[in-house]
Short mmCIF file of C-alpha atoms in Angstrom, two decimals:
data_model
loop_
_atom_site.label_atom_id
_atom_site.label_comp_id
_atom_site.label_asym_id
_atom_site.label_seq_id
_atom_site.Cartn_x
_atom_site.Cartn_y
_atom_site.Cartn_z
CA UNK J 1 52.69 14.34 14.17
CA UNK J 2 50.52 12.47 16.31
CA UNK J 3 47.98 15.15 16.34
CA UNK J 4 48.15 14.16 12.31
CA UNK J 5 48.02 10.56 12.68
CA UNK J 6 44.96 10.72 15.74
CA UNK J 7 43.29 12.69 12.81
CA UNK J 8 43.45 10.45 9.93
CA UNK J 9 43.05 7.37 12.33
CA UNK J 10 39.52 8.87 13.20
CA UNK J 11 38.88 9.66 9.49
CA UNK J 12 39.31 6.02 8.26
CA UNK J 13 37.40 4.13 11.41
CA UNK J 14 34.55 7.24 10.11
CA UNK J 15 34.70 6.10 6.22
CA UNK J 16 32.87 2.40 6.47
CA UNK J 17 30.29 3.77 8.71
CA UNK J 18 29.69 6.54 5.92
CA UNK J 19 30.28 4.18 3.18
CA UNK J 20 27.33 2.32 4.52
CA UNK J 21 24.74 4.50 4.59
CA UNK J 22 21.54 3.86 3.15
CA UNK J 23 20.44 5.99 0.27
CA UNK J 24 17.03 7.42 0.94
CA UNK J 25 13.73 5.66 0.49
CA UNK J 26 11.95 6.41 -3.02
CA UNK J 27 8.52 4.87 -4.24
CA UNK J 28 10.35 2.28 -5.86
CA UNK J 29 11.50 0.47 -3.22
CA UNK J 30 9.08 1.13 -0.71
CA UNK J 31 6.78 -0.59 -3.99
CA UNK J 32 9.99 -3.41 -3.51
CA UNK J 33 9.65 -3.79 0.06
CA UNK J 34 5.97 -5.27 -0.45
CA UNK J 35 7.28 -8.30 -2.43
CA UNK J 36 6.17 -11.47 -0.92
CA UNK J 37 3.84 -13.40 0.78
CA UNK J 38 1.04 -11.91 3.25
CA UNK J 39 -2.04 -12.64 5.25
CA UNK J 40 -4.97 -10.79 7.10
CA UNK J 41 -7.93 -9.07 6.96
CA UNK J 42 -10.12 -7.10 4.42
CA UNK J 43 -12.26 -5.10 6.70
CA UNK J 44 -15.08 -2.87 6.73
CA UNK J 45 -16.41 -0.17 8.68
CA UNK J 46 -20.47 -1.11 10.28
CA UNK J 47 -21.50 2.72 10.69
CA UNK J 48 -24.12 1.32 12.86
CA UNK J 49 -22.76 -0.78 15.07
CA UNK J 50 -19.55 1.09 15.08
CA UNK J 51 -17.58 -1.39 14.60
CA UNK J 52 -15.08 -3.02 11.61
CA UNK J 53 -15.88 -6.65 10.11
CA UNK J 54 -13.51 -8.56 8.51
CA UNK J 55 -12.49 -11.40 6.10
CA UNK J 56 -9.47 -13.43 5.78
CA UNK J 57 -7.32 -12.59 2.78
CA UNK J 58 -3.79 -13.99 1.56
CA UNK J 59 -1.92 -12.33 -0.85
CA UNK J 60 1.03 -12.48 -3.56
CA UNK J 61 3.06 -9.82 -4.53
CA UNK J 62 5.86 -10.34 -7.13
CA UNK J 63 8.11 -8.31 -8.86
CA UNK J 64 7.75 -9.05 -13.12
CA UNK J 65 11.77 -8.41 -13.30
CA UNK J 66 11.32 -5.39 -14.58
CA UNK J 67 11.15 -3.11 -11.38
CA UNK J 68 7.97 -1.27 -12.56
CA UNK J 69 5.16 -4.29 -12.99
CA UNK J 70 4.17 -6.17 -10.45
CA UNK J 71 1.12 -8.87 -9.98
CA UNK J 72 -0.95 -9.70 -7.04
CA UNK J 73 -2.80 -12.19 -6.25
CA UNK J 74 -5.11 -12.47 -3.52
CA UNK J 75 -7.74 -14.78 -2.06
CA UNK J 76 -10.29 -13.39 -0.23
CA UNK J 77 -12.11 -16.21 2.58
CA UNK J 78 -15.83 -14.77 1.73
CA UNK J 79 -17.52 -17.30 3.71
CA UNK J 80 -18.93 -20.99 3.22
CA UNK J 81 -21.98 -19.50 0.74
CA UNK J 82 -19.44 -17.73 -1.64
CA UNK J 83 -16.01 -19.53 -0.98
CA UNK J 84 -12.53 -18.34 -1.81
CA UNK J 85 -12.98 -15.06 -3.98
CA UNK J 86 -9.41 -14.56 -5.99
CA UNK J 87 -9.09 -10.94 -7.47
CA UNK J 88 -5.77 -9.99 -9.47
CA UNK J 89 -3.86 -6.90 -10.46
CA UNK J 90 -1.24 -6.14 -12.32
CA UNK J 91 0.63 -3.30 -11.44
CA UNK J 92 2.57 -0.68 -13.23
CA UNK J 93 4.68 2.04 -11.78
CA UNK J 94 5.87 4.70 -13.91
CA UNK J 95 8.71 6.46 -11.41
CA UNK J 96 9.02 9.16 -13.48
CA UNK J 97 5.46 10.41 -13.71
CA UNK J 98 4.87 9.22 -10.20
CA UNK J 99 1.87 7.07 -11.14
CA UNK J 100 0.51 4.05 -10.71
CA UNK J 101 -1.81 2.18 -13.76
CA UNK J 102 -3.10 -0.71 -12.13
CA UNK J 103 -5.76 -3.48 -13.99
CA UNK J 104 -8.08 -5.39 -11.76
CA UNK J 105 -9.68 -8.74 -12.80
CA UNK J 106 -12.23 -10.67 -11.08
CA UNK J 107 -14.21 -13.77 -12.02
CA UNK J 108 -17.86 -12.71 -13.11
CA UNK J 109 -17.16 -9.09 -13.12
CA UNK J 110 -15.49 -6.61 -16.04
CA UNK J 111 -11.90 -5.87 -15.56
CA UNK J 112 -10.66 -2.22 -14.10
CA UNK J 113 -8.63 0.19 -14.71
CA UNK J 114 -7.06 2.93 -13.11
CA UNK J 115 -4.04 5.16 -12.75
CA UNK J 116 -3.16 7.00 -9.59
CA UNK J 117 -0.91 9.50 -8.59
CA UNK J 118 1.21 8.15 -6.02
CA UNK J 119 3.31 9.95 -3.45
CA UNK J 120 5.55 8.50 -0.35
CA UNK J 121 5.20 10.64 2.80
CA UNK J 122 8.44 12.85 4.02
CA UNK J 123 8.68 11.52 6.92
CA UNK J 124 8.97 7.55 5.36
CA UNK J 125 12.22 5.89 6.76
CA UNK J 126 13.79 3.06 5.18
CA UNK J 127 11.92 0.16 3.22
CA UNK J 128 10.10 -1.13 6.76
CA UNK J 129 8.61 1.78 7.80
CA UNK J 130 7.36 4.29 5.29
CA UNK J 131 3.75 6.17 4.10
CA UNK J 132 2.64 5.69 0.57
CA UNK J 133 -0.57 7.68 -0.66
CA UNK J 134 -2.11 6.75 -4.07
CA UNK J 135 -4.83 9.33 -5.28
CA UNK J 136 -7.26 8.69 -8.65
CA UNK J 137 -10.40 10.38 -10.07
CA UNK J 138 -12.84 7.34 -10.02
CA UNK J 139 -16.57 6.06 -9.20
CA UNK J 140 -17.61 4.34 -5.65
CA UNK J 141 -20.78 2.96 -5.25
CA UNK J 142 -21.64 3.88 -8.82
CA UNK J 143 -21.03 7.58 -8.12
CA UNK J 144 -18.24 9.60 -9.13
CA UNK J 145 -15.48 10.49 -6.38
CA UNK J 146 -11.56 11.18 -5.91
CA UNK J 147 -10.47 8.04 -4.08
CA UNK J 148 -7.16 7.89 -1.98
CA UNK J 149 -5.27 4.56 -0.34
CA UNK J 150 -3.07 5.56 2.34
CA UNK J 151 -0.49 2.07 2.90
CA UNK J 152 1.47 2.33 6.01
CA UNK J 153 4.46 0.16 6.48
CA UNK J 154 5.76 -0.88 9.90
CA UNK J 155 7.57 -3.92 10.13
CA UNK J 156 6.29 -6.95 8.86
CA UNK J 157 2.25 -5.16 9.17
CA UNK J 158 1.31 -2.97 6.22
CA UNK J 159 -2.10 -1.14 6.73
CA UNK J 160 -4.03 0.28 3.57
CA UNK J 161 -7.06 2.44 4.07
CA UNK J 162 -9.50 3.35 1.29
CA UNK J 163 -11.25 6.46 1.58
CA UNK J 164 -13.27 8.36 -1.06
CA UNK J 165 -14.86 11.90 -1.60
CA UNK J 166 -17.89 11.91 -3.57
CA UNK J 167 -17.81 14.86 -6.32
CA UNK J 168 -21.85 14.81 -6.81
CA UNK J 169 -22.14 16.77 -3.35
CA UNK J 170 -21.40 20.05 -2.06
CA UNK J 171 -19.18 18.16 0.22
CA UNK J 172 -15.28 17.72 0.97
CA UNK J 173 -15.31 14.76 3.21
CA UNK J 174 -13.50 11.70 3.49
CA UNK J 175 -15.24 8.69 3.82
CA UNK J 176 -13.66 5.49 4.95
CA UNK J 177 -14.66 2.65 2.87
CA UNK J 178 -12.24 -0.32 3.92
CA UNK J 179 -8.93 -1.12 5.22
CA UNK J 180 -6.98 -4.38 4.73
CA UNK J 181 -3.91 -5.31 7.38
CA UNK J 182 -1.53 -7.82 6.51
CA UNK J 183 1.34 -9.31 8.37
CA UNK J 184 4.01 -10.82 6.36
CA UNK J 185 4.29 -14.34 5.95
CA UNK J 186 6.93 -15.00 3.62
CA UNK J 187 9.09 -14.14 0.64
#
């Protein structure tokens, strides 16, 4: 009998513990987890001084309510000559399709649009530390290529690097074209 009550004793101190487990990570809230207020860098790669230059950006990102569009906002520190530069998107995530259409608009310049397949990385843990890869058929530099943001999570610091792969070549190279880093700030 005590064998029996040992046993169930260690079954119901086991059940909260399992009750409580998290349920794994999908795009949809890793997308989540980026709600808030940020600050950091837009930066770009100097091939010939080997080095990465920055600008100071702050950004917005709020859920519309409807857990698949979301709008951000960011301001962009582009120096005393230019002043803040503010460039919007609105985002929407279609979970079922596992794409991303996302609008761009920018004073002075014609709105874009693009859709990306999107895909989090096996290995993504919980809503703090995950790898999302977005992937779209697109132009750079006024040339056509497949472009690709990897976003890393860690913490409170989310990386996203912007590579492309120009299809008027015989190559299959990444190039890196920017990365932005941003520490979170606030909800």
């Amino acid at each position: 009998m005590r064998l029996f009550a040992y046993a169930a004793l260690m079954l119901l101190s086991a059940a909260p513990a399992f009750a409580q487990s998290a349920p794994p990570l999908d795009l949809a809230a890793a997308r989540a987890s980026l709600n808030g207020a940020w600050e950091g860098e837009l930066e770009y790669r100097d091939y010939s001084a080997d080095r990465w230059f920055g600008i100071p950006v702050k950004t917005r990102i709020t859920d519309q309510g409807d857990g698949a569009t979301t709008l951000r906002a960011s301001d962009f520190d582009d120096g005393p000559k230019v002043g803040i530069v503010r460039i919007t998107s609105v985002e929407l995530f279609d979970a079922a399709a596992a794409t991303l259409q996302v609008g761009t608009f920018r004073k002075g310049r014609t709105a874009e649009t693009m859709t990306y397949k999107v895909s989090l990385d096996p290995a993504s843990r919980d809503p703090l530390h995950w790898t999302m890869i977005e992937q779209a058929t697109g132009e750079d530099d006024e040339r056509p290529a497949t472009l690709r943001l990897t976003t890393v999570r860690d913490g409170d610091r989310v990386e996203t690097l912007k590579e492309v792969d120009f299809l008027d070549d015989d190559k299959s190279e990444w190039l890196t074209r920017n990365r932005t880093r941003l520490t979170r700030v606030g909800d």
